[in-house]
CSV table of C-alpha atoms in Angstrom, one decimal:
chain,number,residue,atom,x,y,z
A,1,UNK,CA,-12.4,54.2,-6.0
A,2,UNK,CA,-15.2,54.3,-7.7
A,3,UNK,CA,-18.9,54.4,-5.6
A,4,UNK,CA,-20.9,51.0,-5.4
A,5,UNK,CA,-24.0,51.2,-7.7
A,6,UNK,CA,-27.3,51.8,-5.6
A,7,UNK,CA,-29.1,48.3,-4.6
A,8,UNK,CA,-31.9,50.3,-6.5
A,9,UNK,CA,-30.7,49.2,-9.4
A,10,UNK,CA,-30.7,45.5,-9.1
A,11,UNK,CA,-33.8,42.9,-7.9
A,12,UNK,CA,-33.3,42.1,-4.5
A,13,UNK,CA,-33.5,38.2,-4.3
A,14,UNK,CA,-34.4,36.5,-0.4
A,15,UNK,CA,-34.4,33.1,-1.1
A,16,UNK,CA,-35.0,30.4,1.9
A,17,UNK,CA,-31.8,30.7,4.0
A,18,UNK,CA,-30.4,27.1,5.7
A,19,UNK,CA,-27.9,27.2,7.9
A,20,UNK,CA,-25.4,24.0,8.4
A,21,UNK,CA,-23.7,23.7,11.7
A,22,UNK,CA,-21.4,20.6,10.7
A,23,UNK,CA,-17.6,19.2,10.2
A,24,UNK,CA,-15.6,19.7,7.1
A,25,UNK,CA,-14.8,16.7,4.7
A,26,UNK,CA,-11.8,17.1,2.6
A,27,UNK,CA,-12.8,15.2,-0.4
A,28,UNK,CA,-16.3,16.5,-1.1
A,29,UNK,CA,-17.9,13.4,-0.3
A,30,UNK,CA,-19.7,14.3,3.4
A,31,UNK,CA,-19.9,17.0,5.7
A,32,UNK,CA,-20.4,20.9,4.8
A,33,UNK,CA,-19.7,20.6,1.6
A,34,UNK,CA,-22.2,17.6,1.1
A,35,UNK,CA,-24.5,19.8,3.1
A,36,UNK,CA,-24.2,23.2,1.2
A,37,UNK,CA,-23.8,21.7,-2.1
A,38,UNK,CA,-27.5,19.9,-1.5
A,39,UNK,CA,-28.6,23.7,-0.5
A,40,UNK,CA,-28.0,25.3,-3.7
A,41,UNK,CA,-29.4,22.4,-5.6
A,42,UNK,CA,-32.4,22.6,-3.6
A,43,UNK,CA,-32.5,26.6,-3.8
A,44,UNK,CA,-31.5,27.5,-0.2
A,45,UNK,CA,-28.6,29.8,0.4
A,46,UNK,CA,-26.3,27.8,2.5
A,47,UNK,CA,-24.9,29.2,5.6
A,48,UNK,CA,-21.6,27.3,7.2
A,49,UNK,CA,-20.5,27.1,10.7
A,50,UNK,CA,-17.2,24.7,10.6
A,51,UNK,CA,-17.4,22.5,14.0
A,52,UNK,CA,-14.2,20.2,12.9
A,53,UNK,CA,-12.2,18.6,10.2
A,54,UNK,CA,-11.9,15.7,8.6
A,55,UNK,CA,-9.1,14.4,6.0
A,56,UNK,CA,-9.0,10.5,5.3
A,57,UNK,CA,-6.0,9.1,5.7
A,58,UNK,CA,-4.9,7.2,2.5
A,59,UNK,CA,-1.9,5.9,4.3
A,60,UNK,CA,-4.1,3.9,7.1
A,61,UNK,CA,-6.8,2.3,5.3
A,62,UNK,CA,-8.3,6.2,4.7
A,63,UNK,CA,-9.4,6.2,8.7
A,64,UNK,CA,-10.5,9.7,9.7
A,65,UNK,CA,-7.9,12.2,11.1
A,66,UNK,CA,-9.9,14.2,13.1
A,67,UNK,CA,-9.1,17.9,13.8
A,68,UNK,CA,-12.0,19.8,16.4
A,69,UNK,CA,-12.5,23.5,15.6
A,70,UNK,CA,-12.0,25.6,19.0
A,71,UNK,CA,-15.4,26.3,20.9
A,72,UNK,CA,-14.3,30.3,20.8
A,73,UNK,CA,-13.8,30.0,16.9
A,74,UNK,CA,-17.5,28.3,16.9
A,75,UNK,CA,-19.3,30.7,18.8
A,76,UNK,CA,-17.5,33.5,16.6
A,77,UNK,CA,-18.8,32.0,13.6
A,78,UNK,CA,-22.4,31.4,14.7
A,79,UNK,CA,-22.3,34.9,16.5
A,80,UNK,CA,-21.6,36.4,13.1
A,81,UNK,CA,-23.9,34.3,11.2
A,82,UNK,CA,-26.9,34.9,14.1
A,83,UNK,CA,-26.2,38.6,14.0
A,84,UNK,CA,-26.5,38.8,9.9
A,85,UNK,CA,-29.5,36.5,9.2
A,86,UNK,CA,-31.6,37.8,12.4
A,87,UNK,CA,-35.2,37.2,11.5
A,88,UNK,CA,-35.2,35.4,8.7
A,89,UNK,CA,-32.9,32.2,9.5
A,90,UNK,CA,-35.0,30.1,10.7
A,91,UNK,CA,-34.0,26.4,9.5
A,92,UNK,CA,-30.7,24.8,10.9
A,93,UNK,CA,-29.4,21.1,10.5
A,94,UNK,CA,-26.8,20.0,13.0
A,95,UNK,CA,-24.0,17.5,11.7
A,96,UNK,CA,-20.9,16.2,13.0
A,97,UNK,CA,-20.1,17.7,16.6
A,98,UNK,CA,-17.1,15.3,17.3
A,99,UNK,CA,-17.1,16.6,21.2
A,100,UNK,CA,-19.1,17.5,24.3
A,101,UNK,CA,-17.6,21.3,24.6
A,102,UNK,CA,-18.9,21.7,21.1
A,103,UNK,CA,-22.6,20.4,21.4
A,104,UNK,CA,-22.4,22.9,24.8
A,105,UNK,CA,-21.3,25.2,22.3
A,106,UNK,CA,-23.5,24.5,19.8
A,107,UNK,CA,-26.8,24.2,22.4
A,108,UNK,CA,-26.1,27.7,24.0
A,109,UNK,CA,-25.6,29.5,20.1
A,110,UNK,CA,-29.1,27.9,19.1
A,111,UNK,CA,-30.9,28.9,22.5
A,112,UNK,CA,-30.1,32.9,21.4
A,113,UNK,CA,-32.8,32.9,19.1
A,114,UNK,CA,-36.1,31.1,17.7
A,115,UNK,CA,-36.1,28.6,14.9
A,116,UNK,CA,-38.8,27.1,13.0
A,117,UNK,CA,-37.1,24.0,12.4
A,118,UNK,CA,-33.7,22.0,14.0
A,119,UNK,CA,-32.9,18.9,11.8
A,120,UNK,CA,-30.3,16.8,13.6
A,121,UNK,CA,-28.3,14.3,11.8
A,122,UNK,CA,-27.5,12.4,14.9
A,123,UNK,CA,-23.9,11.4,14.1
A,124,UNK,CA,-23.0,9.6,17.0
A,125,UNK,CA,-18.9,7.9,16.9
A,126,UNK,CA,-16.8,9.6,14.6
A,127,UNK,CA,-13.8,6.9,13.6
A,128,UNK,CA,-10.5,8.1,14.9
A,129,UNK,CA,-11.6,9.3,18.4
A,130,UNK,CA,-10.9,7.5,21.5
A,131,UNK,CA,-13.8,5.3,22.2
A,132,UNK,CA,-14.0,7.4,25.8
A,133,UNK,CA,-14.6,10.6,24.7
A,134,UNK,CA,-16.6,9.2,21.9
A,135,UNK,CA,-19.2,8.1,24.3
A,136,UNK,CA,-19.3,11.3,26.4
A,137,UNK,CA,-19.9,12.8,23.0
A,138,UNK,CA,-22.8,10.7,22.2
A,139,UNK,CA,-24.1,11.3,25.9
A,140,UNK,CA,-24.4,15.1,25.1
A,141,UNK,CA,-25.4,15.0,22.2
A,142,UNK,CA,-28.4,12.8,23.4
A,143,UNK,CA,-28.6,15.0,26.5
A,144,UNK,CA,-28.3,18.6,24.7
A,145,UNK,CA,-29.2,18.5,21.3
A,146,UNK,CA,-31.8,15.9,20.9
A,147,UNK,CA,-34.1,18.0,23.2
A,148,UNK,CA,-33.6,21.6,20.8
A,149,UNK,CA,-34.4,19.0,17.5
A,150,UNK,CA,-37.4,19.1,15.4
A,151,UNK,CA,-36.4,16.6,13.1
A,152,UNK,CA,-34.0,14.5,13.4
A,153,UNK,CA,-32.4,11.9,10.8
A,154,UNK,CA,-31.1,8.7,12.2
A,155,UNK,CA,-29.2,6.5,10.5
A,156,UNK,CA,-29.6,2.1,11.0
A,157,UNK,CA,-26.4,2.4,13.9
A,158,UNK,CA,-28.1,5.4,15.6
A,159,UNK,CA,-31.6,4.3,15.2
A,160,UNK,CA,-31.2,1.4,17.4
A,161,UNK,CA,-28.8,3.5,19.6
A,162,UNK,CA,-31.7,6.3,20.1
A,163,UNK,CA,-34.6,4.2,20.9
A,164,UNK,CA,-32.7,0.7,22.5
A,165,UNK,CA,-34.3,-1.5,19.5
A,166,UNK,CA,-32.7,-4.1,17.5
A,167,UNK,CA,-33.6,-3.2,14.2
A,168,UNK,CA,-33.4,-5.6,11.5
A,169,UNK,CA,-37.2,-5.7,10.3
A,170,UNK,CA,-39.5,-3.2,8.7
A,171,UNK,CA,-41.8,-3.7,11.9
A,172,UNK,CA,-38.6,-3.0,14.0
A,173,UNK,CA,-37.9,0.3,12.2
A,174,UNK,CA,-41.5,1.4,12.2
A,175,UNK,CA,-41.2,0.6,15.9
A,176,UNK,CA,-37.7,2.4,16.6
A,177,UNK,CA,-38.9,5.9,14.7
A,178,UNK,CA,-41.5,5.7,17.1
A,179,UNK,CA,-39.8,5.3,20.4
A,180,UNK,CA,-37.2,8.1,19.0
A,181,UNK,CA,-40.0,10.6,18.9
A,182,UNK,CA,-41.8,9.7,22.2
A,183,UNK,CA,-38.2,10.4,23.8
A,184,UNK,CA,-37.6,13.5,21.4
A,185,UNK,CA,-41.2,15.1,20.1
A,186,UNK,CA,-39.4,15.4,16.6
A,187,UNK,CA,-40.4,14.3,13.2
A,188,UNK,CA,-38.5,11.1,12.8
A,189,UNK,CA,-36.7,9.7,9.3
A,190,UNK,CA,-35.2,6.4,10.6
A,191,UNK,CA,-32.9,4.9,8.0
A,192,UNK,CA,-33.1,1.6,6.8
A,193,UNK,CA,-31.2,1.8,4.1
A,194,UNK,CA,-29.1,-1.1,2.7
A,195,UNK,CA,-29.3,-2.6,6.3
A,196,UNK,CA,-32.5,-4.7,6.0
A,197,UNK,CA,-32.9,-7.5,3.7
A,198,UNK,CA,-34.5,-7.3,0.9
A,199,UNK,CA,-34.5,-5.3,-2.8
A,200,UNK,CA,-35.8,-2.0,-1.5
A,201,UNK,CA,-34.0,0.6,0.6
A,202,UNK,CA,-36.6,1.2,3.1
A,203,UNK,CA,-37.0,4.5,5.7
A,204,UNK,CA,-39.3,5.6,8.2
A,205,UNK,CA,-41.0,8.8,8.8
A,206,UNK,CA,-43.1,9.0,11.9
A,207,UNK,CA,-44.5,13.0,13.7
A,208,UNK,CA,-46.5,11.1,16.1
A,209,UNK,CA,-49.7,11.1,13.9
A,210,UNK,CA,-48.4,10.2,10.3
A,211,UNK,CA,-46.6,7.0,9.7
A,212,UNK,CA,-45.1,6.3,5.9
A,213,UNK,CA,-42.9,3.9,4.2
A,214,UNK,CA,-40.3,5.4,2.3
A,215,UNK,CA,-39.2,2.9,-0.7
A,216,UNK,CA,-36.6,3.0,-3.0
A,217,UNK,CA,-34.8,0.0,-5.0
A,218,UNK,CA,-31.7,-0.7,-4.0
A,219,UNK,CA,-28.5,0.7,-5.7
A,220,UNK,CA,-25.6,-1.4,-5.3
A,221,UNK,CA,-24.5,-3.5,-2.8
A,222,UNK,CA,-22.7,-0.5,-0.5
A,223,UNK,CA,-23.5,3.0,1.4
A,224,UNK,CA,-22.0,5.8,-0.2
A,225,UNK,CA,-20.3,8.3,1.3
A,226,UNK,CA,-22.2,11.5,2.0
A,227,UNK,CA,-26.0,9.7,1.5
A,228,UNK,CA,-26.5,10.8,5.4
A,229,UNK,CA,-25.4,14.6,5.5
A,230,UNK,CA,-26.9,14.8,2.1
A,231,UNK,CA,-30.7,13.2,3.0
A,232,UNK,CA,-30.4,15.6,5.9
A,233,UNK,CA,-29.4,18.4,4.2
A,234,UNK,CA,-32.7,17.8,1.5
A,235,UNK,CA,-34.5,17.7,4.6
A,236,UNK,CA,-33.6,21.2,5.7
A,237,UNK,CA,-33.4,22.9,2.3
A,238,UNK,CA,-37.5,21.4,2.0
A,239,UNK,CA,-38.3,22.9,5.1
A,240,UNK,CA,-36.7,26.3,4.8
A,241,UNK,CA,-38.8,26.6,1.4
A,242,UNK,CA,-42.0,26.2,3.5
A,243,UNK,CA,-42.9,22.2,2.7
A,244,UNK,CA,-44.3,20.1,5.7
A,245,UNK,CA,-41.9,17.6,7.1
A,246,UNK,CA,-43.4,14.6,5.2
A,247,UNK,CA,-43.2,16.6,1.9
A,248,UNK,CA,-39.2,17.5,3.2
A,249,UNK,CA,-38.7,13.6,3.4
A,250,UNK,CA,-40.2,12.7,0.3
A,251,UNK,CA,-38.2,14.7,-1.6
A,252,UNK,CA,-34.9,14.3,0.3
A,253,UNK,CA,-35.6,10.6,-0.3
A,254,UNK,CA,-35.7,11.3,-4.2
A,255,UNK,CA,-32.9,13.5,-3.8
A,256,UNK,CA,-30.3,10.7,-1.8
A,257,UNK,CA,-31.7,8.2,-4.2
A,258,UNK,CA,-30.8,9.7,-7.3
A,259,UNK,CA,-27.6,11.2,-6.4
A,260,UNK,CA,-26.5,7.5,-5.0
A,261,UNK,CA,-27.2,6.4,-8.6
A,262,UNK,CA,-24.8,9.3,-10.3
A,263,UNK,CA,-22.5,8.6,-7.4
A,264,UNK,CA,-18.4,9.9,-7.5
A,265,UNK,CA,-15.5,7.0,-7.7
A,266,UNK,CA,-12.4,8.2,-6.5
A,267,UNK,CA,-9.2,6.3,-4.8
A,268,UNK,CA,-11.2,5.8,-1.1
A,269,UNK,CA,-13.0,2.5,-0.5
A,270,UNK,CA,-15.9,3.9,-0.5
A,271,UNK,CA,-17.7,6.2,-3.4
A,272,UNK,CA,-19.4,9.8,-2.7
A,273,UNK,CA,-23.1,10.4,-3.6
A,274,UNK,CA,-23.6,13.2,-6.3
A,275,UNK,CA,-25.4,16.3,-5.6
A,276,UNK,CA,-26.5,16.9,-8.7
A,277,UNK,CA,-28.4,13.9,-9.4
A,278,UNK,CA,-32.2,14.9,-10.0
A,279,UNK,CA,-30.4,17.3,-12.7
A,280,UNK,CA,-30.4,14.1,-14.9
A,281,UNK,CA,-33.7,12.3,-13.3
């Protein structure tokens, strides 16, 4: 065998490193590979710790079928990627957990080191699991994650279930991204989204000194799939590259709203927003 060439030879290239501690998706849509694919075309090299999978069912309405990844296997993979990356990961965003012994997991992997920024996607029930364990996974994640965040990305459903508010005004949102950072001292991007009447897709950012409306028109009259791990994902691709929170929202806002216009038709219900879409903006 012949001898590797000397790394002399080559330019050494450290770009912003983001780490995505979520659930696999099957089809693309959602998940890690929503979440990685948004990393490269934001320029982050994207890191992967697998926490579950996920495979629709096209035989039952495409429900989810939900598989957990072993806590062991978890803490193997963020043992290995914690070990590789130490020093310069500093940026993670937290996705689907789907139970309580994998937030504990999860929690006790982050608390090894220092980061500069924690984005939580706060997926709260994941279709397919008992509505039991479902809440005792929305307990812990409230209970152990929450607290390690410095961002976190609600969506309309978790908004109201963070901060207790009915949310079906602009006022109402403004107040609910509020109340989420008074009981979690992150930057806040409460989703609006198609929920709330009117032409515009509205969202929230709130740090606990700067307030702004994020407006976009509407695209459609339906979510796309992957338009929540993706705005996340922009979120922690921004911040690894250095930009302030509101700058990371901004452009994860352009970033979901463009990709939701190139979106992906397949067989499912439901259509998957494009990565790629600020390619063609």
């Amino acid at each position: 065998m012949g001898r590797m060439p000397s790394t002399d030879q080559y330019d050494v290239h450290t770009p912003a490193l983001a780490l995505t501690i979520a659930g696999s998706e099957a089809t693309g849509g959602a998940g890690a590979q929503a979440d990685l694919k948004t990393f490269q075309e934001l320029g982050a090299f994207g890191i992967v710790a697998l926490t579950c999978i996920v495979a629709f069912n096209p035989k039952d309405h495409w429900n989810h079928r939900f598989v957990p990844v072993q806590a062991d296997v978890i803490a193997n993979q963020l043992e290995a990627i914690q070990a590789d990356y130490a020093g310069p990961l500093k940026t993670t965003k937290l996705g689907m957990m789907g139970s309580p012994e994998t937030i504990s997991t999860v929690a006790t992997a982050l608390k090894n080191q220092e980061w500069d920024h924690v984005v939580l996607d706060p997926v709260l029930i994941c279709k397919g699991q008992e509505p039991g364990h479902a809440l005792d996974t929305d307990r812990a994640l409230k209970a152990e994650l929450l607290p390690l965040a410095t961002f976190t990305t609600p969506n309309h459903f978790e908004t109201e279930q963070l901060s207790g508010i009915t949310v079906t005004t602009l006022e109402d949102l403004k107040e609910a991204a509020k109340r989420i950072h008074e009981v979690s001292g992150a930057a806040v991007l409460a989703k609006g989204g198609m929920k709330l009447d009117g032409p515009d897709a509205l969202d929230v950012f709130y740090d606990g000194q700067t307030l702004e409306v994020l407006s976009a028109p509407k695209i459609g009259d339906h979510g796309v799939s992957g338009a929540g791990c993706s705005l996340a994902a922009a979120v922690t691709a921004e911040l690894a590259k250095g930009a302030t929170p509101l700058e990371a929202a901004r452009r994860a806002k352009e970033f979901v709203t463009e990709g939701i216009g190139q979106r992906v038709t397949g067989n499912t219900p439901f259509d998957a927003l494009w990565q790629g879409g600020l390619r063609r903006a």
